[in-house]
Amino acid sequence: MTKPNEPLISEFIAHKEDNRLMFTRCGRCATWVWPPTMSCPKCGSNELGWCEVEGRGVVGARCEVWRGVGEPFSAEVPYLIAAVDLLEGFTFVTRGDRDLMVGQRVSLHWSEIAGTPWPVARLLEET
Amino acid sequence: MPVRTFEGAYVAGFSELPVQKTSSASTLELIDRAFNKACEDAGLGSHEIDGLAVGSFTLAPDHAVNVARELGLTVDWLAPQEPGGVGGISACLAAARAIDAGDAQAVACIGADVLDTASLSSMMESFSSEVSNWLAPIGAHPANVIFGLLQDRYMHRYGISRRDIGRVAVLQRSQAAGNPNALLTEPMGIDDYLSAPPVAAPVHLYDCVLPGAGASGVIITSEALDRRERRVRLRAGAERHNHAQRPDVEQLGWSMFAEQLFEAVDVDPAGIDAVQLYDDYPAMVLWQLEELGLAKQGTGAELVARVSKENRPFELNTGGGMLSLGQAGAAGGYVAVVEAVRWLTLIDRDVISAKRRLALASGLGMVGYGLPLSVGALIFERA
């Protein structure tokens, strides 16, 4: 059984400080690799690094969680998990507003989930 | 060629302990029971077993070799298996190859786990690095959530409704009545399915399998050691791991080998008499019917409607599946395998229609970031 990789998660979360959204990308072939793996699935390089995204995408799928989760999440149900297909071409699974629908354009914003800073999806205000 | 074909590998016996919602037995004890029942079914003494494949999430601190020791086996071939939903297929594929190669004469393949709702939940939190790092912090780690997302994408891609998906659950429940190992046998109509409470919507209660404790075993042997009157042999199979790599895909891996798999046994997909698909969740049954080539993409539910009537084109999940039996972790990966073999042994005994005397079993499992990582399928033939 696995324990969370705290240093890796800390790196992800640290970008909240300067309000940037950083995900992992291959340093050799520039493929976005999310979640990060040891090697790039495309070119095999180990040179994955953090790279900024625009933070916009489309809701590819949504799932409303009602039961089957333990503390601390059981106190928050129902909550929405969204698979956000980012413009950069990879999918980020995160929390989102409960009224989000598939196909809607969303943007990511730093928030806090169960005490952990995390980018969450909000409906993109069309201008 | 990813599809493996087999010449002389037979299913000499099998066992399936009914899933218990709670159990005081250890995983080792359940493995021991399933092993002895499978040997008894095969008419083999444990001294005749010379290969062992074991899959379990709850075996720690023990490993496959410790299982051999506990069962009193000295073996020449040992295979710790991926314990997920494809584990039964993987174990049988490896064992059949070992038999054909002469590396072993009789291999016991066993999947077992002791789980309940609470222990399954904590197991999922630390299921793998990617689940633990990137899904657990936001409460997206349960398998129900991961398959909820996958099902939602599938429903939107093809305009599939919950009513469509419910056909699978209703059909399987109706077929569970004849299965003594089924936990859920009371009749269920489509309205019962639709009115079930949400769990990880679009996944609702009757999309989920009951977790529990249990074990299953299959003994794969050479022809010489198969002592059954009604013989079942392994014809062809394949597995694929980490095929899709991203959760917005239309194919999880079966499409890579499906055509070759049916060619290997010289039938169209429609020529299989009984199709036993991994059924956690019913939406994944539709997905597999399509990816395996039995139905065009987006039309799995229409096919299930035809399978639910008389003059059905083939049999589907004849024992009611895990939706009716519950799932004891890694033992769930054997439900389709055991049912495929059991169904084939009914030919000539019960009045069942079998043109080609072929049954297919499938598996999928080891959830990752928004998708299952492992898939497989195996075709058995009543010799």
Coordinates of C-alpha atoms in Angstrom, one line a residue:
Chain A
M1 CA 0.0 0.0 0.0
T2 CA 1.2 3.4 -1.0
K3 CA 1.7 6.6 1.0
P4 CA 1.3 9.9 -0.8
N5 CA 4.5 11.4 -2.3
E6 CA 4.5 14.5 -0.1
P7 CA 7.5 16.3 -1.7
L8 CA 5.9 15.9 -5.2
I9 CA 2.5 17.1 -4.0
S10 CA 4.2 20.0 -2.2
E11 CA 5.8 21.1 -5.4
F12 CA 2.4 21.1 -7.1
I13 CA 0.8 23.0 -4.4
A14 CA 3.7 25.5 -3.9
H15 CA 2.7 27.2 -7.1
K16 CA -0.3 28.6 -5.3
E17 CA 2.0 31.2 -3.7
D18 CA 2.5 33.1 -7.0
N19 CA -1.0 32.1 -8.3
R20 CA 0.3 30.0 -11.1
L21 CA -1.0 26.7 -12.5
M22 CA 1.9 24.3 -13.1
F23 CA 1.7 20.7 -14.5
T24 CA 4.3 18.3 -15.6
R25 CA 5.8 18.3 -19.1
C26 CA 8.5 16.3 -20.7
G27 CA 11.7 18.4 -21.0
R28 CA 12.8 16.6 -24.1
C29 CA 9.7 16.1 -26.3
A30 CA 7.4 18.7 -24.6
T31 CA 4.6 16.2 -24.1
W32 CA 2.3 17.1 -21.2
V33 CA 2.5 14.1 -18.8
W34 CA -0.2 14.3 -16.2
P35 CA -0.2 12.8 -13.6
P36 CA 3.6 12.7 -13.6
T37 CA 5.3 9.4 -14.3
M38 CA 9.0 8.4 -13.9
S39 CA 9.5 8.4 -17.7
C40 CA 7.8 10.2 -20.5
P41 CA 5.4 7.7 -22.1
K42 CA 6.2 9.2 -25.5
C43 CA 10.0 9.5 -25.6
G44 CA 11.2 7.8 -22.4
S45 CA 13.0 10.8 -21.1
N46 CA 13.2 11.2 -17.3
E47 CA 13.4 15.0 -17.6
L48 CA 9.9 15.9 -16.5
G49 CA 9.5 19.4 -15.2
W50 CA 6.8 21.8 -14.0
C51 CA 5.4 24.0 -16.7
E52 CA 2.6 26.6 -16.6
V53 CA -0.8 26.1 -18.3
E54 CA -3.4 28.6 -19.2
G55 CA -5.9 26.9 -16.9
R56 CA -8.7 26.7 -19.3
G57 CA -10.5 23.6 -20.6
V58 CA -13.8 21.8 -21.1
V59 CA -15.7 19.5 -18.7
G60 CA -15.2 16.1 -20.3
A61 CA -17.0 14.2 -17.6
R62 CA -18.6 14.9 -14.2
C63 CA -19.3 12.7 -11.2
E64 CA -21.4 13.7 -8.2
V65 CA -20.1 12.0 -5.1
W66 CA -22.9 11.1 -2.6
R67 CA -21.6 8.2 -0.5
G68 CA -18.7 5.7 -0.2
V69 CA -16.1 8.1 1.0
G70 CA -14.6 8.3 4.5
E71 CA -13.5 11.3 6.6
P72 CA -13.0 14.1 5.9
F73 CA -14.9 13.9 2.6
S74 CA -18.1 12.3 4.0
A75 CA -18.9 15.6 5.7
E76 CA -18.8 17.4 2.3
V77 CA -21.1 15.2 0.2
P78 CA -22.6 15.8 -2.3
Y79 CA -19.6 17.2 -4.1
L80 CA -18.6 17.3 -7.8
I81 CA -15.6 15.7 -9.4
A82 CA -14.9 16.9 -12.9
A83 CA -12.6 15.6 -15.5
V84 CA -11.4 18.8 -17.2
D85 CA -9.9 18.4 -20.6
L86 CA -7.4 21.3 -20.7
L87 CA -6.5 23.2 -23.8
E88 CA -3.0 21.9 -23.5
G89 CA -4.3 18.4 -24.3
F90 CA -4.4 16.5 -21.1
T91 CA -7.0 15.8 -18.5
F92 CA -7.0 17.1 -14.9
V93 CA -9.4 15.5 -12.4
T94 CA -10.5 18.0 -9.8
R95 CA -13.3 19.5 -7.8
G96 CA -15.8 21.8 -9.5
D97 CA -19.0 23.7 -8.9
R98 CA -21.9 21.3 -8.6
D99 CA -23.9 22.7 -11.5
L100 CA -21.1 22.2 -14.0
M101 CA -22.2 20.3 -17.1
V102 CA -20.3 18.2 -19.7
G103 CA -19.2 20.4 -22.6
Q104 CA -19.0 23.6 -20.6
R105 CA -15.9 25.7 -20.7
V106 CA -14.2 26.1 -17.4
S107 CA -11.1 27.8 -15.9
L108 CA -9.0 26.6 -12.9
H109 CA -8.6 28.6 -9.8
W110 CA -6.7 27.9 -6.6
S111 CA -9.0 26.9 -3.7
E112 CA -8.8 24.6 -0.8
I113 CA -10.1 21.0 -0.6
A114 CA -10.2 19.4 2.9
G115 CA -7.4 21.6 4.0
T116 CA -5.2 21.1 1.0
P117 CA -4.7 23.9 -1.6
W118 CA -5.9 22.6 -5.0
P119 CA -6.9 24.1 -8.3
V120 CA -10.7 23.7 -8.8
A121 CA -12.9 24.2 -11.9
R122 CA -15.3 27.1 -12.3
L123 CA -17.6 28.0 -15.2
L124 CA -15.7 30.3 -17.5
E125 CA -17.3 33.8 -17.6
E126 CA -17.7 34.5 -21.3
T127 CA -16.6 38.1 -22.1
Chain B
M1 CA 1.3 -11.2 -32.1
P2 CA -0.4 -10.3 -28.8
V3 CA -3.0 -13.1 -29.0
R4 CA -1.8 -16.4 -27.5
T5 CA -3.2 -19.7 -28.6
F6 CA -3.1 -22.9 -26.7
E7 CA -2.8 -26.5 -27.7
G8 CA -3.1 -28.7 -24.7
A9 CA -4.2 -26.6 -21.7
Y10 CA -7.4 -27.8 -19.9
V11 CA -9.5 -26.6 -17.0
A12 CA -9.4 -29.7 -14.9
G13 CA -11.4 -28.2 -12.0
F14 CA -12.6 -25.0 -10.4
S15 CA -14.1 -23.6 -7.2
E16 CA -15.9 -20.4 -6.1
L17 CA -16.5 -19.6 -2.5
P18 CA -19.7 -17.5 -2.1
V19 CA -18.8 -13.9 -1.1
Q20 CA -19.4 -13.1 2.5
K21 CA -20.2 -9.5 3.5
T22 CA -18.2 -10.0 6.7
S23 CA -15.8 -12.8 7.5
S24 CA -13.6 -13.8 10.4
A25 CA -11.5 -16.0 8.1
S26 CA -8.1 -14.8 6.9
T27 CA -7.1 -14.5 3.2
L28 CA -4.9 -17.6 3.7
E29 CA -7.7 -19.6 5.0
L30 CA -10.0 -18.7 2.1
I31 CA -7.2 -19.5 -0.3
D32 CA -6.8 -22.9 1.4
R33 CA -10.5 -23.6 1.1
A34 CA -10.7 -22.6 -2.6
F35 CA -7.6 -24.6 -3.4
N36 CA -8.9 -27.8 -1.8
K37 CA -12.3 -27.5 -3.4
A38 CA -10.8 -26.9 -6.8
C39 CA -8.5 -29.9 -6.4
E40 CA -11.4 -32.0 -5.3
D41 CA -13.4 -30.9 -8.3
A42 CA -10.5 -31.8 -10.5
G43 CA -10.0 -35.2 -8.8
L44 CA -6.4 -34.2 -8.2
G45 CA -4.3 -34.6 -5.1
S46 CA -2.4 -31.6 -4.0
H47 CA 0.9 -33.6 -4.5
E48 CA 0.0 -33.5 -8.3
I49 CA 0.0 -29.6 -8.4
D50 CA 3.4 -28.3 -9.6
G51 CA 2.5 -24.7 -10.4
L52 CA 0.8 -21.9 -8.4
A53 CA -0.5 -18.5 -9.4
V54 CA -1.9 -16.3 -6.7
G55 CA -3.5 -12.8 -6.7
S56 CA -4.7 -10.9 -3.6
F57 CA -4.7 -7.4 -2.2
T58 CA -4.9 -8.6 1.4
L59 CA -2.2 -11.3 1.5
A60 CA 0.4 -9.2 3.3
P61 CA 2.8 -10.0 4.8
D62 CA 2.7 -13.2 2.8
H63 CA 3.6 -13.8 -0.8
A64 CA 2.9 -16.5 -3.4
V65 CA 5.7 -18.7 -2.0
N66 CA 4.3 -18.4 1.5
V67 CA 1.0 -19.6 0.1
A68 CA 2.7 -22.6 -1.5
R69 CA 4.2 -23.4 2.0
E70 CA 0.8 -23.0 3.7
L71 CA -0.9 -25.2 1.2
G72 CA 1.9 -27.8 1.5
L73 CA 2.9 -27.5 -2.1
T74 CA 6.4 -27.9 -3.7
V75 CA 6.2 -26.2 -7.1
D76 CA 8.4 -25.7 -10.1
W77 CA 6.5 -22.7 -11.4
L78 CA 5.3 -19.8 -9.3
A79 CA 3.4 -16.7 -10.5
P80 CA 2.4 -13.8 -8.2
Q81 CA -0.4 -12.2 -10.2
E82 CA -1.7 -8.7 -10.6
P83 CA -4.6 -8.8 -8.2
G84 CA -7.0 -6.6 -10.1
G85 CA -10.0 -7.6 -12.2
V86 CA -7.9 -8.9 -15.0
G87 CA -6.0 -11.2 -12.6
G88 CA -8.1 -14.3 -13.3
I89 CA -7.5 -14.0 -17.1
S90 CA -3.8 -13.2 -16.6
A91 CA -3.3 -16.2 -14.3
C92 CA -5.0 -18.6 -16.7
L93 CA -3.1 -17.2 -19.7
A94 CA 0.3 -17.6 -17.9
A95 CA -0.7 -21.1 -16.6
A96 CA -1.8 -22.3 -20.0
R97 CA 1.4 -21.2 -21.5
A98 CA 3.4 -23.0 -18.8
I99 CA 1.4 -26.2 -19.5
D100 CA 1.9 -25.9 -23.2
A101 CA 5.6 -25.3 -22.7
G102 CA 5.9 -28.3 -20.4
D103 CA 7.0 -26.1 -17.5
A104 CA 4.2 -27.4 -15.3
Q105 CA 1.6 -30.2 -15.5
A106 CA -1.0 -28.8 -13.1
V107 CA -1.2 -25.2 -12.1
A108 CA -3.5 -23.9 -9.4
C109 CA -4.7 -20.3 -10.1
I110 CA -6.2 -18.6 -7.1
G111 CA -7.7 -15.2 -6.4
A112 CA -8.8 -14.3 -2.8
D113 CA -9.4 -11.3 -0.6
V114 CA -11.0 -10.3 2.7
L115 CA -12.6 -6.9 2.3
D116 CA -15.6 -5.0 3.4
T117 CA -17.0 -1.6 2.7
A118 CA -14.6 0.1 5.2
S119 CA -11.4 -1.7 4.3
L120 CA -12.1 -1.3 0.6
S121 CA -12.5 2.4 1.1
S122 CA -9.1 2.7 2.9
M123 CA -7.5 0.4 0.3
M124 CA -8.6 2.7 -2.5
E125 CA -7.1 5.7 -0.8
S126 CA -3.6 4.2 -1.1
F127 CA -4.3 2.0 -4.2
S128 CA -1.4 3.3 -6.2
S129 CA 1.0 6.3 -6.4
E130 CA -1.2 8.2 -8.8
V131 CA -4.4 7.5 -7.0
S132 CA -2.8 8.4 -3.6
N133 CA -1.1 11.6 -4.9
W134 CA -3.6 13.1 -7.3
L135 CA -7.1 11.7 -6.5
A136 CA -7.2 10.9 -2.8
P137 CA -6.5 14.6 -1.7
I138 CA -9.8 15.7 -3.3
G139 CA -11.9 12.6 -2.5
A140 CA -11.8 11.2 -6.0
H141 CA -10.1 7.9 -5.1
P142 CA -13.0 5.5 -4.9
A143 CA -13.4 3.2 -7.9
N144 CA -17.0 4.4 -8.0
V145 CA -15.8 7.9 -8.8
I146 CA -13.3 6.8 -11.4
F147 CA -15.8 4.6 -13.2
G148 CA -18.5 7.3 -12.7
L149 CA -16.3 9.7 -14.7
L150 CA -15.7 7.0 -17.4
Q151 CA -19.4 6.1 -17.5
D152 CA -20.3 9.8 -17.8
R153 CA -18.0 10.3 -20.8
Y154 CA -19.4 7.1 -22.4
M155 CA -23.0 8.2 -21.9
H156 CA -22.4 11.7 -23.4
R157 CA -20.3 10.3 -26.3
Y158 CA -23.1 8.1 -27.6
G159 CA -26.2 9.6 -26.0
I160 CA -26.7 6.6 -23.7
S161 CA -29.2 6.9 -20.8
R162 CA -29.2 5.2 -17.4
R163 CA -32.2 3.3 -18.6
D164 CA -30.0 1.8 -21.4
I165 CA -27.3 0.8 -18.9
G166 CA -29.9 -0.6 -16.5
R167 CA -30.8 -3.3 -19.0
V168 CA -27.5 -5.0 -18.1
A169 CA -28.2 -4.9 -14.4
V170 CA -31.8 -6.2 -14.9
L171 CA -30.8 -9.0 -17.2
Q172 CA -28.0 -10.1 -14.8
R173 CA -30.2 -10.0 -11.8
S174 CA -32.8 -12.2 -13.6
Q175 CA -30.0 -14.7 -14.3
A176 CA -28.7 -14.8 -10.7
A177 CA -31.8 -16.8 -9.5
G178 CA -30.2 -20.0 -10.8
N179 CA -26.8 -19.3 -9.1
P180 CA -26.4 -20.7 -5.6
N181 CA -23.5 -18.4 -5.0
A182 CA -25.5 -15.2 -5.7
L183 CA -26.0 -12.8 -2.8
L184 CA -28.7 -10.8 -4.6
T185 CA -31.4 -12.9 -6.2
E186 CA -34.6 -11.0 -5.5
P187 CA -36.2 -9.8 -8.7
M188 CA -35.2 -6.3 -9.9
G189 CA -37.0 -4.3 -12.6
I190 CA -35.7 -1.3 -14.5
D191 CA -37.6 1.1 -12.2
D192 CA -35.8 -0.4 -9.1
Y193 CA -32.5 0.2 -10.9
L194 CA -33.4 3.8 -11.9
S195 CA -34.7 4.8 -8.4
A196 CA -31.6 3.5 -6.6
P197 CA -29.8 6.2 -4.6
P198 CA -26.8 7.9 -6.2
V199 CA -23.3 6.8 -5.1
A200 CA -21.0 8.6 -7.5
A201 CA -23.6 9.8 -10.1
P202 CA -24.1 8.7 -12.8
V203 CA -23.1 5.6 -10.8
H204 CA -26.0 4.6 -8.5
L205 CA -26.4 1.8 -6.0
Y206 CA -27.2 -1.0 -8.5
D207 CA -24.2 -0.1 -10.6
C208 CA -22.0 -1.1 -7.7
V209 CA -20.9 -4.5 -6.5
L210 CA -21.0 -5.5 -2.9
P211 CA -17.5 -5.9 -1.4
G212 CA -16.8 -8.9 0.7
A213 CA -14.6 -11.9 1.5
G214 CA -14.1 -14.8 -0.8
A215 CA -11.8 -16.9 -3.0
S216 CA -11.9 -18.7 -6.3
G217 CA -9.6 -21.2 -7.9
V218 CA -9.1 -22.8 -11.3
I219 CA -6.8 -25.7 -12.0
I220 CA -5.2 -25.7 -15.4
T221 CA -3.6 -29.0 -16.5
S222 CA -2.2 -30.9 -19.4
E223 CA -4.6 -33.2 -21.2
A224 CA -3.3 -36.2 -19.4
L225 CA -4.2 -34.8 -16.0
D226 CA -7.7 -33.6 -16.9
R227 CA -9.9 -36.3 -15.4
R228 CA -13.2 -34.6 -16.1
E229 CA -15.8 -36.2 -18.4
R230 CA -16.9 -32.8 -19.8
R231 CA -13.6 -31.3 -20.8
V232 CA -13.0 -27.6 -21.2
R233 CA -9.9 -26.3 -22.8
L234 CA -8.3 -22.9 -23.3
R235 CA -8.2 -21.9 -26.9
A236 CA -6.9 -18.3 -27.1
G237 CA -6.5 -15.2 -25.0
A238 CA -4.7 -11.9 -24.7
E239 CA -4.1 -9.1 -22.1
R240 CA -3.0 -5.5 -22.5
H241 CA -1.8 -3.1 -19.8
N242 CA -1.5 0.7 -19.8
H243 CA -2.9 0.9 -23.3
A244 CA -5.0 4.0 -23.0
Q245 CA -2.8 6.2 -20.8
R246 CA -5.5 9.0 -20.6
P247 CA -9.1 9.0 -19.5
D248 CA -10.7 10.6 -22.5
V249 CA -10.2 7.6 -24.7
E250 CA -12.8 5.4 -26.5
Q251 CA -10.7 2.2 -26.2
L252 CA -9.1 0.7 -23.2
G253 CA -7.1 -2.0 -25.0
W254 CA -9.4 -4.9 -26.1
S255 CA -9.6 -3.5 -29.6
M256 CA -5.9 -4.1 -30.0
F257 CA -6.4 -7.9 -30.0
A258 CA -10.2 -8.5 -30.4
E259 CA -10.1 -9.3 -34.1
Q260 CA -7.1 -11.6 -33.8
L261 CA -8.7 -13.3 -30.8
F262 CA -11.8 -14.3 -32.7
E263 CA -9.7 -15.2 -35.8
A264 CA -7.6 -17.5 -33.6
V265 CA -10.7 -19.6 -32.8
D266 CA -12.1 -19.2 -36.3
V267 CA -15.4 -17.5 -35.4
D268 CA -17.0 -14.1 -35.8
P269 CA -17.6 -12.3 -32.5
A270 CA -21.2 -13.4 -32.9
G271 CA -20.1 -17.1 -33.0
I272 CA -19.3 -17.2 -29.3
D273 CA -22.1 -19.0 -27.4
A274 CA -21.7 -17.4 -24.0
V275 CA -20.0 -14.1 -23.3
Q276 CA -19.0 -13.6 -19.6
L277 CA -17.9 -10.0 -19.2
Y278 CA -16.3 -8.3 -16.2
D279 CA -19.3 -6.4 -14.8
D280 CA -18.0 -3.9 -12.4
Y281 CA -19.8 -1.7 -13.7
P282 CA -22.8 -2.5 -16.0
A283 CA -21.8 0.4 -18.2
M284 CA -18.5 -1.4 -18.7
V285 CA -20.4 -4.4 -20.0
L286 CA -21.7 -2.2 -22.8
W287 CA -18.3 -0.8 -23.3
Q288 CA -16.8 -4.2 -23.7
L289 CA -19.5 -5.5 -26.0
E290 CA -18.5 -2.7 -28.3
E291 CA -14.8 -2.7 -27.9
L292 CA -14.7 -6.5 -28.4
G293 CA -16.6 -6.1 -31.6
L294 CA -19.9 -7.7 -30.7
A295 CA -21.7 -4.4 -31.1
K296 CA -21.0 -1.2 -33.0
Q297 CA -19.8 1.6 -30.8
G298 CA -22.7 3.2 -28.9
T299 CA -25.0 0.2 -29.6
G300 CA -24.2 -2.2 -26.8
A301 CA -27.5 -1.4 -25.0
E302 CA -29.5 -2.4 -28.1
L303 CA -27.6 -5.7 -28.2
V304 CA -28.3 -6.3 -24.6
A305 CA -32.0 -5.7 -25.3
R306 CA -31.9 -8.5 -27.9
V307 CA -29.9 -10.8 -25.5
S308 CA -32.7 -10.3 -22.9
K309 CA -35.3 -11.8 -25.2
E310 CA -35.9 -15.3 -26.6
N311 CA -33.9 -16.3 -29.6
R312 CA -31.0 -14.4 -28.2
P313 CA -27.9 -14.1 -30.4
F314 CA -25.7 -15.4 -27.5
E315 CA -25.8 -15.8 -23.7
L316 CA -24.4 -12.9 -21.5
N317 CA -23.2 -13.1 -17.9
T318 CA -25.2 -16.2 -17.3
G319 CA -24.5 -16.5 -13.6
G320 CA -25.5 -12.9 -12.7
G321 CA -22.0 -11.6 -12.5
M322 CA -20.4 -9.7 -9.6
L323 CA -23.4 -7.5 -9.7
S324 CA -25.3 -10.4 -8.1
L325 CA -22.4 -12.3 -6.5
G326 CA -20.5 -9.4 -4.9
Q327 CA -16.8 -9.0 -5.3
A328 CA -14.1 -10.3 -3.0
G329 CA -11.3 -8.2 -4.4
A330 CA -9.0 -10.3 -6.6
A331 CA -11.5 -13.2 -6.5
G332 CA -13.8 -11.0 -8.6
G333 CA -11.3 -11.4 -11.5
Y334 CA -12.3 -15.1 -11.6
V335 CA -16.1 -14.7 -11.7
A336 CA -16.2 -14.5 -15.5
V337 CA -13.6 -17.3 -15.8
V338 CA -15.4 -19.7 -13.5
E339 CA -18.8 -18.9 -15.1
A340 CA -17.4 -19.4 -18.6
V341 CA -16.1 -22.9 -17.7
R342 CA -19.2 -23.8 -15.6
W343 CA -21.5 -22.9 -18.5
L344 CA -19.6 -25.0 -21.0
T345 CA -19.8 -28.0 -18.7
L346 CA -23.6 -27.7 -18.8
I347 CA -23.6 -28.5 -22.5
D348 CA -25.2 -31.9 -23.1
R349 CA -26.5 -31.9 -19.6
D350 CA -28.9 -29.0 -19.6
V351 CA -30.8 -27.9 -22.6
I352 CA -28.6 -25.0 -23.6
S353 CA -27.9 -23.9 -27.1
A354 CA -24.3 -24.0 -28.1
K355 CA -23.4 -23.8 -31.8
R356 CA -19.7 -23.6 -31.4
R357 CA -19.2 -24.7 -27.8
L358 CA -17.2 -21.6 -27.1
A359 CA -17.3 -19.2 -24.1
L360 CA -15.5 -15.9 -23.6
A361 CA -14.4 -14.4 -20.3
S362 CA -13.0 -11.0 -19.9
G363 CA -11.4 -8.9 -17.2
L364 CA -10.5 -5.3 -16.5
G365 CA -9.0 -3.7 -13.5
M366 CA -6.3 -1.8 -11.6
V367 CA -7.9 1.7 -11.7
G368 CA -5.5 4.6 -12.3
Y369 CA -6.0 8.2 -13.0
G370 CA -9.5 8.1 -14.5
L371 CA -9.4 4.8 -16.2
P372 CA -8.6 1.1 -15.6
L373 CA -5.1 0.1 -16.6
S374 CA -5.4 -3.6 -17.3
V375 CA -7.8 -5.5 -19.7
G376 CA -7.9 -9.1 -21.0
A377 CA -10.0 -11.7 -22.5
L378 CA -9.9 -15.5 -22.9
I379 CA -11.9 -18.0 -25.0
F380 CA -12.6 -21.5 -23.7
E381 CA -13.9 -24.4 -25.7
R382 CA -15.9 -27.4 -24.6
A383 CA -13.7 -30.2 -26.0

